[in-house]
């Protein structure tokens, strides 16, 4: 099956950009009930996998061992933008674990949030590993490695015990054989797996509906992680990020990843949803999510309104003048 047109952008009525990709929606029986494009298209999970990567550590008790707050647990699954509240909580988390910041393999970075970057450079200047948008994930894995006595220098290698446990966890929640999980290296240095979008949708369904998880320890860990995501949504992404906007709705578990990957799931409806924008852009996520929710008849008007306000169809230039329009172009195919 080929990809499909997901979203079109017009400037002065002329088509300027078109974004293609794939969408998959699964139900609690693991059946694909809606799709657009190829629901089995394989792509790297990137940061959408972070809630899954946090499971082994939380399952082993690191939240209690280090007295992590909801905000700190949420940062373990985050792609934070290093806004001031992110930085403050990251510092607190680092102190609890007693980590040497130079032990993080993620690269030294400036804040990704524009205003925060300007403020930070003006006041402090230097790049730091703690400011990398994946630093919370790294600190979570290092915290787990410390209490298990595992080597801290090789924690990002695919053969490290924690990374092997993460791979197995993704395999179980995604209902995929580990041998079918092609491995690459993520931007932050972690192993990253290429999975069908249907597998990602299945895994996120279980995050939203942990009663579908057989293992009690994993089930409880998922409840801790997703509760933190909903209680501290600003920690998962940041100001104006799609996953943070969605997580304000406690019926939704959501997480995006670099290169156009986005996953979310609905608790009450018991649906897992994932999509991939093939050109790798994330600017279209909000409109795509809104269209998906509208097409399946999602009944939370407040969430739809938040998406409408945060991600309008109007395209504005640098001065704020409306110069064009973006619109979703796909129609979900029903497999019911």
mmCIF file of C-alpha atoms in Angstrom:
data_model
loop_
_atom_site.group_PDB
_atom_site.id
_atom_site.type_symbol
_atom_site.label_atom_id
_atom_site.label_comp_id
_atom_site.label_asym_id
_atom_site.label_seq_id
_atom_site.Cartn_x
_atom_site.Cartn_y
_atom_site.Cartn_z
ATOM 1 C CA UNK A 1 0.000 0.000 0.000
ATOM 2 C CA UNK A 2 1.211 3.489 -0.803
ATOM 3 C CA UNK A 3 1.276 6.606 1.324
ATOM 4 C CA UNK A 4 -1.528 9.135 1.282
ATOM 5 C CA UNK A 5 -1.839 12.904 1.270
ATOM 6 C CA UNK A 6 -2.300 14.034 4.882
ATOM 7 C CA UNK A 7 -2.236 17.821 4.717
ATOM 8 C CA UNK A 8 -2.059 20.637 2.153
ATOM 9 C CA UNK A 9 -0.810 24.186 2.652
ATOM 10 C CA UNK A 10 -1.891 27.102 0.462
ATOM 11 C CA UNK A 11 -0.431 30.588 0.125
ATOM 12 C CA UNK A 12 -2.720 33.137 -1.571
ATOM 13 C CA UNK A 13 -4.829 30.242 -2.788
ATOM 14 C CA UNK A 14 -1.890 28.492 -4.481
ATOM 15 C CA UNK A 15 -0.783 25.054 -3.252
ATOM 16 C CA UNK A 16 2.651 25.540 -1.718
ATOM 17 C CA UNK A 17 3.295 22.377 0.322
ATOM 18 C CA UNK A 18 1.877 18.872 0.601
ATOM 19 C CA UNK A 19 2.626 16.408 3.375
ATOM 20 C CA UNK A 20 2.157 12.688 2.832
ATOM 21 C CA UNK A 21 2.244 9.813 5.272
ATOM 22 C CA UNK A 22 0.500 6.940 7.009
ATOM 23 C CA UNK A 23 -2.084 6.573 9.806
ATOM 24 C CA UNK A 24 -3.183 3.525 11.792
ATOM 25 C CA UNK A 25 -5.914 3.129 14.441
ATOM 26 C CA UNK A 26 -6.343 -0.147 16.360
ATOM 27 C CA UNK A 27 -8.959 -1.378 18.821
ATOM 28 C CA UNK A 28 -8.538 -3.417 22.010
ATOM 29 C CA UNK A 29 -8.640 -6.693 20.051
ATOM 30 C CA UNK A 30 -5.582 -5.520 18.127
ATOM 31 C CA UNK A 31 -7.585 -5.077 14.936
ATOM 32 C CA UNK A 32 -6.931 -2.197 12.552
ATOM 33 C CA UNK A 33 -10.260 -0.356 12.382
ATOM 34 C CA UNK A 34 -9.189 2.809 10.541
ATOM 35 C CA UNK A 35 -6.227 3.673 8.374
ATOM 36 C CA UNK A 36 -4.875 6.059 5.781
ATOM 37 C CA UNK A 37 -1.955 5.043 3.635
ATOM 38 C CA UNK A 38 -0.168 1.901 4.802
ATOM 39 C CA UNK A 39 -1.008 0.968 8.432
ATOM 40 C CA UNK A 40 1.975 -1.403 8.463
ATOM 41 C CA UNK A 41 4.536 1.140 7.264
ATOM 42 C CA UNK A 42 7.773 0.766 9.239
ATOM 43 C CA UNK A 43 9.553 3.739 10.709
ATOM 44 C CA UNK A 44 11.742 4.540 13.687
ATOM 45 C CA UNK A 45 9.827 5.333 16.866
ATOM 46 C CA UNK A 46 12.187 8.139 17.853
ATOM 47 C CA UNK A 47 10.986 9.932 21.019
ATOM 48 C CA UNK A 48 7.464 8.517 20.765
ATOM 49 C CA UNK A 49 8.954 5.448 22.475
ATOM 50 C CA UNK A 50 9.918 7.320 25.658
ATOM 51 C CA UNK A 51 6.905 6.229 27.751
ATOM 52 C CA UNK A 52 7.812 2.638 26.861
ATOM 53 C CA UNK A 53 11.504 3.183 27.613
ATOM 54 C CA UNK A 54 10.638 4.421 31.116
ATOM 55 C CA UNK A 55 8.741 1.269 32.074
ATOM 56 C CA UNK A 56 11.653 -0.941 33.238
ATOM 57 C CA UNK A 57 12.978 1.641 35.696
ATOM 58 C CA UNK A 58 9.576 2.530 37.124
ATOM 59 C CA UNK A 59 8.716 -1.173 37.313
ATOM 60 C CA UNK A 60 11.871 -1.733 39.350
ATOM 61 C CA UNK A 61 10.939 0.972 41.858
ATOM 62 C CA UNK A 62 13.135 3.951 40.996
ATOM 63 C CA UNK A 63 10.277 6.396 41.666
ATOM 64 C CA UNK A 64 10.210 5.349 45.324
ATOM 65 C CA UNK A 65 13.969 4.832 45.585
ATOM 66 C CA UNK A 66 14.685 8.411 44.502
ATOM 67 C CA UNK A 67 11.439 9.974 45.727
ATOM 68 C CA UNK A 68 10.615 11.220 42.233
ATOM 69 C CA UNK A 69 7.731 13.665 41.896
ATOM 70 C CA UNK A 70 5.083 13.487 39.179
ATOM 71 C CA UNK A 71 6.984 16.209 37.327
ATOM 72 C CA UNK A 72 10.236 14.245 37.456
ATOM 73 C CA UNK A 73 8.573 11.055 36.216
ATOM 74 C CA UNK A 74 7.009 13.041 33.381
ATOM 75 C CA UNK A 75 10.459 14.374 32.461
ATOM 76 C CA UNK A 76 11.680 10.781 32.073
ATOM 77 C CA UNK A 77 9.344 10.443 29.074
ATOM 78 C CA UNK A 78 9.718 13.996 27.820
ATOM 79 C CA UNK A 79 11.098 15.800 24.826
ATOM 80 C CA UNK A 80 11.335 18.950 26.908
ATOM 81 C CA UNK A 81 12.271 22.335 25.485
ATOM 82 C CA UNK A 82 14.378 23.412 28.497
ATOM 83 C CA UNK A 83 11.972 26.092 29.614
ATOM 84 C CA UNK A 84 12.759 27.417 33.093
ATOM 85 C CA UNK A 85 10.453 24.974 34.861
ATOM 86 C CA UNK A 86 12.036 22.098 32.941
ATOM 87 C CA UNK A 87 15.521 23.225 33.950
ATOM 88 C CA UNK A 88 14.609 23.610 37.611
ATOM 89 C CA UNK A 89 13.072 20.143 37.780
ATOM 90 C CA UNK A 90 15.942 18.549 35.860
ATOM 91 C CA UNK A 91 18.420 20.018 38.353
ATOM 92 C CA UNK A 92 16.355 18.646 41.214
ATOM 93 C CA UNK A 93 16.209 15.230 39.572
ATOM 94 C CA UNK A 94 19.954 15.180 38.915
ATOM 95 C CA UNK A 95 20.602 15.969 42.578
ATOM 96 C CA UNK A 96 18.390 13.146 43.794
ATOM 97 C CA UNK A 97 20.197 10.620 41.607
ATOM 98 C CA UNK A 98 23.613 12.155 42.380
ATOM 99 C CA UNK A 99 24.727 12.034 38.769
ATOM 100 C CA UNK A 100 27.742 13.514 37.058
ATOM 101 C CA UNK A 101 26.188 15.468 34.212
ATOM 102 C CA UNK A 102 29.131 14.622 31.960
ATOM 103 C CA UNK A 103 28.093 10.986 32.262
ATOM 104 C CA UNK A 104 25.087 11.647 30.018
ATOM 105 C CA UNK A 105 25.829 10.629 26.423
ATOM 106 C CA UNK A 106 23.346 13.117 24.943
ATOM 107 C CA UNK A 107 25.111 16.111 23.432
ATOM 108 C CA UNK A 108 25.451 19.482 25.199
ATOM 109 C CA UNK A 109 22.644 21.720 23.971
ATOM 110 C CA UNK A 110 20.928 25.056 24.314
ATOM 111 C CA UNK A 111 17.196 25.208 25.138
ATOM 112 C CA UNK A 112 14.950 24.455 22.151
ATOM 113 C CA UNK A 113 12.282 26.888 23.338
ATOM 114 C CA UNK A 114 13.162 30.175 21.617
ATOM 115 C CA UNK A 115 12.473 32.610 24.461
ATOM 116 C CA UNK A 116 14.094 30.284 26.995
ATOM 117 C CA UNK A 117 17.180 29.940 24.780
ATOM 118 C CA UNK A 118 17.555 33.707 24.524
ATOM 119 C CA UNK A 119 17.138 34.106 28.280
ATOM 120 C CA UNK A 120 19.545 31.270 29.053
ATOM 121 C CA UNK A 121 22.299 32.474 26.721
ATOM 122 C CA UNK A 122 21.992 35.985 28.118
ATOM 123 C CA UNK A 123 22.303 34.766 31.724
ATOM 124 C CA UNK A 124 24.529 31.688 31.528
ATOM 125 C CA UNK A 125 25.801 31.061 28.054
ATOM 126 C CA UNK A 126 27.186 27.571 27.763
ATOM 127 C CA UNK A 127 25.588 24.474 26.329
ATOM 128 C CA UNK A 128 24.847 21.686 28.811
ATOM 129 C CA UNK A 129 23.960 18.005 28.490
ATOM 130 C CA UNK A 130 21.134 18.566 30.960
ATOM 131 C CA UNK A 131 19.494 20.898 28.432
ATOM 132 C CA UNK A 132 19.285 18.229 25.723
ATOM 133 C CA UNK A 133 15.635 17.460 25.113
ATOM 134 C CA UNK A 134 16.215 13.774 25.934
ATOM 135 C CA UNK A 135 18.105 14.333 29.202
ATOM 136 C CA UNK A 136 15.201 13.202 31.386
ATOM 137 C CA UNK A 137 15.097 9.844 29.623
ATOM 138 C CA UNK A 138 18.838 9.432 30.064
ATOM 139 C CA UNK A 139 18.696 10.256 33.750
ATOM 140 C CA UNK A 140 15.900 7.733 34.247
ATOM 141 C CA UNK A 141 17.942 4.935 32.689
ATOM 142 C CA UNK A 142 21.031 5.972 34.671
ATOM 143 C CA UNK A 143 18.972 6.010 37.891
ATOM 144 C CA UNK A 144 17.823 2.457 37.182
ATOM 145 C CA UNK A 145 21.360 1.369 36.290
ATOM 146 C CA UNK A 146 22.660 2.773 39.589
ATOM 147 C CA UNK A 147 20.258 0.851 41.809
ATOM 148 C CA UNK A 148 20.940 -2.353 39.843
ATOM 149 C CA UNK A 149 24.705 -1.876 39.942
ATOM 150 C CA UNK A 150 24.986 -1.876 36.153
ATOM 151 C CA UNK A 151 27.795 -0.123 34.306
ATOM 152 C CA UNK A 152 26.984 3.572 33.884
ATOM 153 C CA UNK A 153 29.357 4.245 31.004
ATOM 154 C CA UNK A 154 27.722 1.841 28.528
ATOM 155 C CA UNK A 155 24.092 2.544 29.434
ATOM 156 C CA UNK A 156 23.212 3.643 25.885
ATOM 157 C CA UNK A 157 24.631 0.556 24.155
ATOM 158 C CA UNK A 158 22.080 -1.900 22.714
ATOM 159 C CA UNK A 159 23.638 -4.773 24.692
ATOM 160 C CA UNK A 160 23.381 -2.983 28.065
ATOM 161 C CA UNK A 161 21.006 -4.860 30.433
ATOM 162 C CA UNK A 162 18.603 -1.909 30.734
ATOM 163 C CA UNK A 163 18.470 -1.423 26.956
ATOM 164 C CA UNK A 164 17.799 -5.132 26.533
ATOM 165 C CA UNK A 165 14.955 -4.844 29.045
ATOM 166 C CA UNK A 166 13.576 -1.841 27.172
ATOM 167 C CA UNK A 167 13.639 -3.791 23.907
ATOM 168 C CA UNK A 168 11.771 -6.682 25.496
ATOM 169 C CA UNK A 169 9.191 -4.299 26.978
ATOM 170 C CA UNK A 170 8.529 -2.671 23.598
ATOM 171 C CA UNK A 171 8.226 -6.136 22.073
ATOM 172 C CA UNK A 172 5.607 -7.241 24.612
ATOM 173 C CA UNK A 173 3.493 -4.085 24.520
ATOM 174 C CA UNK A 174 3.664 -3.838 20.740
ATOM 175 C CA UNK A 175 2.985 -7.544 20.146
ATOM 176 C CA UNK A 176 6.039 -7.824 17.933
ATOM 177 C CA UNK A 177 8.881 -10.343 17.949
ATOM 178 C CA UNK A 178 12.195 -8.770 19.010
ATOM 179 C CA UNK A 179 13.812 -10.185 15.881
ATOM 180 C CA UNK A 180 11.491 -7.972 13.809
ATOM 181 C CA UNK A 181 12.673 -4.792 15.540
ATOM 182 C CA UNK A 182 15.385 -3.251 13.373
ATOM 183 C CA UNK A 183 17.718 -1.167 15.529
ATOM 184 C CA UNK A 184 19.317 2.185 14.776
ATOM 185 C CA UNK A 185 20.916 4.989 16.795
ATOM 186 C CA UNK A 186 18.683 7.852 17.910
ATOM 187 C CA UNK A 187 19.747 11.504 17.872
ATOM 188 C CA UNK A 188 20.553 11.346 21.578
ATOM 189 C CA UNK A 189 22.660 8.178 21.278
ATOM 190 C CA UNK A 190 20.075 5.629 22.475
ATOM 191 C CA UNK A 191 19.068 2.542 20.504
ATOM 192 C CA UNK A 192 15.919 3.243 18.489
ATOM 193 C CA UNK A 193 13.718 0.649 16.836
ATOM 194 C CA UNK A 194 11.928 0.626 13.490
ATOM 195 C CA UNK A 195 8.374 -0.636 13.973
ATOM 196 C CA UNK A 196 5.176 -0.753 11.924
ATOM 197 C CA UNK A 197 2.881 2.157 12.782
ATOM 198 C CA UNK A 198 0.314 -0.515 13.713
ATOM 199 C CA UNK A 199 2.724 -1.792 16.386
ATOM 200 C CA UNK A 200 3.147 1.710 17.793
ATOM 201 C CA UNK A 201 -0.644 2.122 17.925
ATOM 202 C CA UNK A 202 -0.950 -1.203 19.756
ATOM 203 C CA UNK A 203 1.677 -0.237 22.324
ATOM 204 C CA UNK A 204 0.025 3.123 23.013
ATOM 205 C CA UNK A 205 -3.371 1.460 23.382
ATOM 206 C CA UNK A 206 -1.879 -0.549 26.253
ATOM 207 C CA UNK A 207 -0.435 2.605 27.793
ATOM 208 C CA UNK A 208 -3.947 4.070 27.847
ATOM 209 C CA UNK A 209 -5.644 0.793 28.823
ATOM 210 C CA UNK A 210 -3.180 -1.033 31.112
ATOM 211 C CA UNK A 211 -5.786 -3.695 31.920
ATOM 212 C CA UNK A 212 -4.703 -5.173 28.565
ATOM 213 C CA UNK A 213 -1.217 -5.814 30.023
ATOM 214 C CA UNK A 214 -0.812 -9.275 31.557
ATOM 215 C CA UNK A 215 2.211 -8.624 33.790
ATOM 216 C CA UNK A 216 1.173 -6.893 37.011
ATOM 217 C CA UNK A 217 4.460 -5.052 37.519
ATOM 218 C CA UNK A 218 4.368 -3.645 34.004
ATOM 219 C CA UNK A 219 0.711 -2.711 34.402
ATOM 220 C CA UNK A 220 1.395 -0.762 37.594
ATOM 221 C CA UNK A 221 4.435 0.955 36.061
ATOM 222 C CA UNK A 222 2.337 2.106 33.102
ATOM 223 C CA UNK A 223 -0.254 3.537 35.475
ATOM 224 C CA UNK A 224 2.433 5.513 37.302
ATOM 225 C CA UNK A 225 3.967 6.833 34.076
ATOM 226 C CA UNK A 226 0.753 7.827 32.316
ATOM 227 C CA UNK A 227 -0.669 9.403 35.479
ATOM 228 C CA UNK A 228 2.427 11.608 35.680
ATOM 229 C CA UNK A 229 2.058 12.533 31.999
ATOM 230 C CA UNK A 230 -1.529 13.693 32.536
ATOM 231 C CA UNK A 231 -0.821 15.428 35.841
ATOM 232 C CA UNK A 232 2.219 17.301 34.500
ATOM 233 C CA UNK A 233 1.589 17.608 30.739
ATOM 234 C CA UNK A 234 3.812 20.676 30.410
ATOM 235 C CA UNK A 235 6.806 18.538 31.401
ATOM 236 C CA UNK A 236 6.288 16.061 28.542
ATOM 237 C CA UNK A 237 6.723 18.645 25.788
ATOM 238 C CA UNK A 238 6.306 22.257 26.736
ATOM 239 C CA UNK A 239 4.517 25.412 25.696
ATOM 240 C CA UNK A 240 2.484 24.839 22.537
ATOM 241 C CA UNK A 241 3.597 21.247 21.995
ATOM 242 C CA UNK A 242 0.917 18.906 20.653
ATOM 243 C CA UNK A 243 1.456 16.133 23.193
ATOM 244 C CA UNK A 244 1.288 18.590 26.103
ATOM 245 C CA UNK A 245 -1.949 20.047 24.733
ATOM 246 C CA UNK A 246 -3.512 16.591 24.360
ATOM 247 C CA UNK A 247 -2.374 15.376 27.771
ATOM 248 C CA UNK A 248 -4.484 18.045 29.432
ATOM 249 C CA UNK A 249 -7.321 15.687 28.517
ATOM 250 C CA UNK A 250 -6.988 12.819 31.019
ATOM 251 C CA UNK A 251 -8.647 10.495 28.527
ATOM 252 C CA UNK A 252 -5.569 10.751 26.281
ATOM 253 C CA UNK A 253 -2.007 9.435 26.442
ATOM 254 C CA UNK A 254 0.205 11.081 23.798
ATOM 255 C CA UNK A 255 3.845 11.434 22.781
ATOM 256 C CA UNK A 256 5.523 12.675 19.640
ATOM 257 C CA UNK A 257 8.904 11.852 18.161
ATOM 258 C CA UNK A 258 11.339 13.488 15.776
ATOM 259 C CA UNK A 259 10.928 13.052 12.017
ATOM 260 C CA UNK A 260 7.161 13.224 11.988
ATOM 261 C CA UNK A 261 6.163 10.330 14.287
ATOM 262 C CA UNK A 262 3.208 10.830 16.633
ATOM 263 C CA UNK A 263 1.311 8.377 18.822
ATOM 264 C CA UNK A 264 -1.689 8.749 21.102
ATOM 265 C CA UNK A 265 -4.470 6.644 22.578
ATOM 266 C CA UNK A 266 -7.953 7.134 23.992
ATOM 267 C CA UNK A 267 -8.873 5.459 27.277
ATOM 268 C CA UNK A 268 -12.677 5.501 27.140
ATOM 269 C CA UNK A 269 -12.844 4.595 23.449
ATOM 270 C CA UNK A 270 -10.016 2.034 23.860
ATOM 271 C CA UNK A 271 -8.246 3.059 20.658
ATOM 272 C CA UNK A 272 -4.541 3.294 19.826
ATOM 273 C CA UNK A 273 -3.506 5.771 17.120
ATOM 274 C CA UNK A 274 -0.210 6.461 15.377
ATOM 275 C CA UNK A 275 0.904 8.311 12.289
ATOM 276 C CA UNK A 276 4.016 9.224 10.350
ATOM 277 C CA UNK A 277 4.512 12.389 8.311
ATOM 278 C CA UNK A 278 6.945 11.213 5.649
ATOM 279 C CA UNK A 279 8.803 14.487 5.189
ATOM 280 C CA UNK A 280 9.651 14.438 8.906
ATOM 281 C CA UNK A 281 7.806 17.641 9.790
ATOM 282 C CA UNK A 282 5.991 18.101 13.103
ATOM 283 C CA UNK A 283 4.284 21.417 12.285
ATOM 284 C CA UNK A 284 1.290 19.521 10.882
ATOM 285 C CA UNK A 285 0.672 17.284 13.896
ATOM 286 C CA UNK A 286 -1.990 19.451 15.521
ATOM 287 C CA UNK A 287 -4.181 19.642 12.430
ATOM 288 C CA UNK A 288 -3.741 15.938 11.687
ATOM 289 C CA UNK A 289 -4.665 14.976 15.262
ATOM 290 C CA UNK A 290 -7.702 17.262 15.175
ATOM 291 C CA UNK A 291 -8.874 15.721 11.903
ATOM 292 C CA UNK A 292 -8.443 12.192 13.247
ATOM 293 C CA UNK A 293 -10.420 12.995 16.399
ATOM 294 C CA UNK A 294 -13.137 14.749 14.392
ATOM 295 C CA UNK A 295 -13.465 11.900 11.896
ATOM 296 C CA UNK A 296 -13.842 9.234 14.596
ATOM 297 C CA UNK A 297 -16.389 11.378 16.443
ATOM 298 C CA UNK A 298 -14.393 12.198 19.573
ATOM 299 C CA UNK A 299 -16.819 13.854 21.951
ATOM 300 C CA UNK A 300 -14.586 16.067 24.104
ATOM 301 C CA UNK A 301 -15.346 19.508 22.691
ATOM 302 C CA UNK A 302 -12.867 21.164 25.058
ATOM 303 C CA UNK A 303 -9.952 19.171 23.624
ATOM 304 C CA UNK A 304 -11.021 19.917 20.049
ATOM 305 C CA UNK A 305 -11.258 23.609 20.955
ATOM 306 C CA UNK A 306 -7.779 23.610 22.510
ATOM 307 C CA UNK A 307 -6.381 22.075 19.324
ATOM 308 C CA UNK A 308 -8.241 24.640 17.204
ATOM 309 C CA UNK A 309 -6.882 27.549 19.237
ATOM 310 C CA UNK A 310 -3.323 26.255 19.487
ATOM 311 C CA UNK A 311 -3.037 24.973 15.914
ATOM 312 C CA UNK A 312 -5.192 27.188 13.656
ATOM 313 C CA UNK A 313 -5.594 26.542 9.949
ATOM 314 C CA UNK A 314 -4.497 30.082 9.114
ATOM 315 C CA UNK A 315 -0.889 30.511 8.038
ATOM 316 C CA UNK A 316 0.655 33.787 9.154
ATOM 317 C CA UNK A 317 3.849 35.524 8.083
ATOM 318 C CA UNK A 318 6.495 36.847 10.472
ATOM 319 C CA UNK A 319 4.444 39.968 11.152
ATOM 320 C CA UNK A 320 1.347 37.976 12.065
ATOM 321 C CA UNK A 321 -0.572 38.691 8.855
ATOM 322 C CA UNK A 322 -2.732 35.840 7.503
ATOM 323 C CA UNK A 323 -1.170 34.788 4.189
ATOM 324 C CA UNK A 324 -2.521 31.299 3.650
ATOM 325 C CA UNK A 325 -4.285 28.253 4.978
ATOM 326 C CA UNK A 326 -3.525 24.630 5.868
ATOM 327 C CA UNK A 327 -6.088 21.868 5.693
ATOM 328 C CA UNK A 328 -6.183 18.139 6.390
ATOM 329 C CA UNK A 329 -6.569 16.174 3.145
ATOM 330 C CA UNK A 330 -7.110 12.559 4.279
ATOM 331 C CA UNK A 331 -10.228 10.509 4.847
ATOM 332 C CA UNK A 332 -9.847 7.582 7.226
ATOM 333 C CA UNK A 333 -10.667 4.246 5.653
ATOM 334 C CA UNK A 334 -12.884 2.109 7.880
ATOM 335 C CA UNK A 335 -12.011 -1.576 8.319
ATOM 336 C CA UNK A 336 -14.950 -2.368 10.579
#
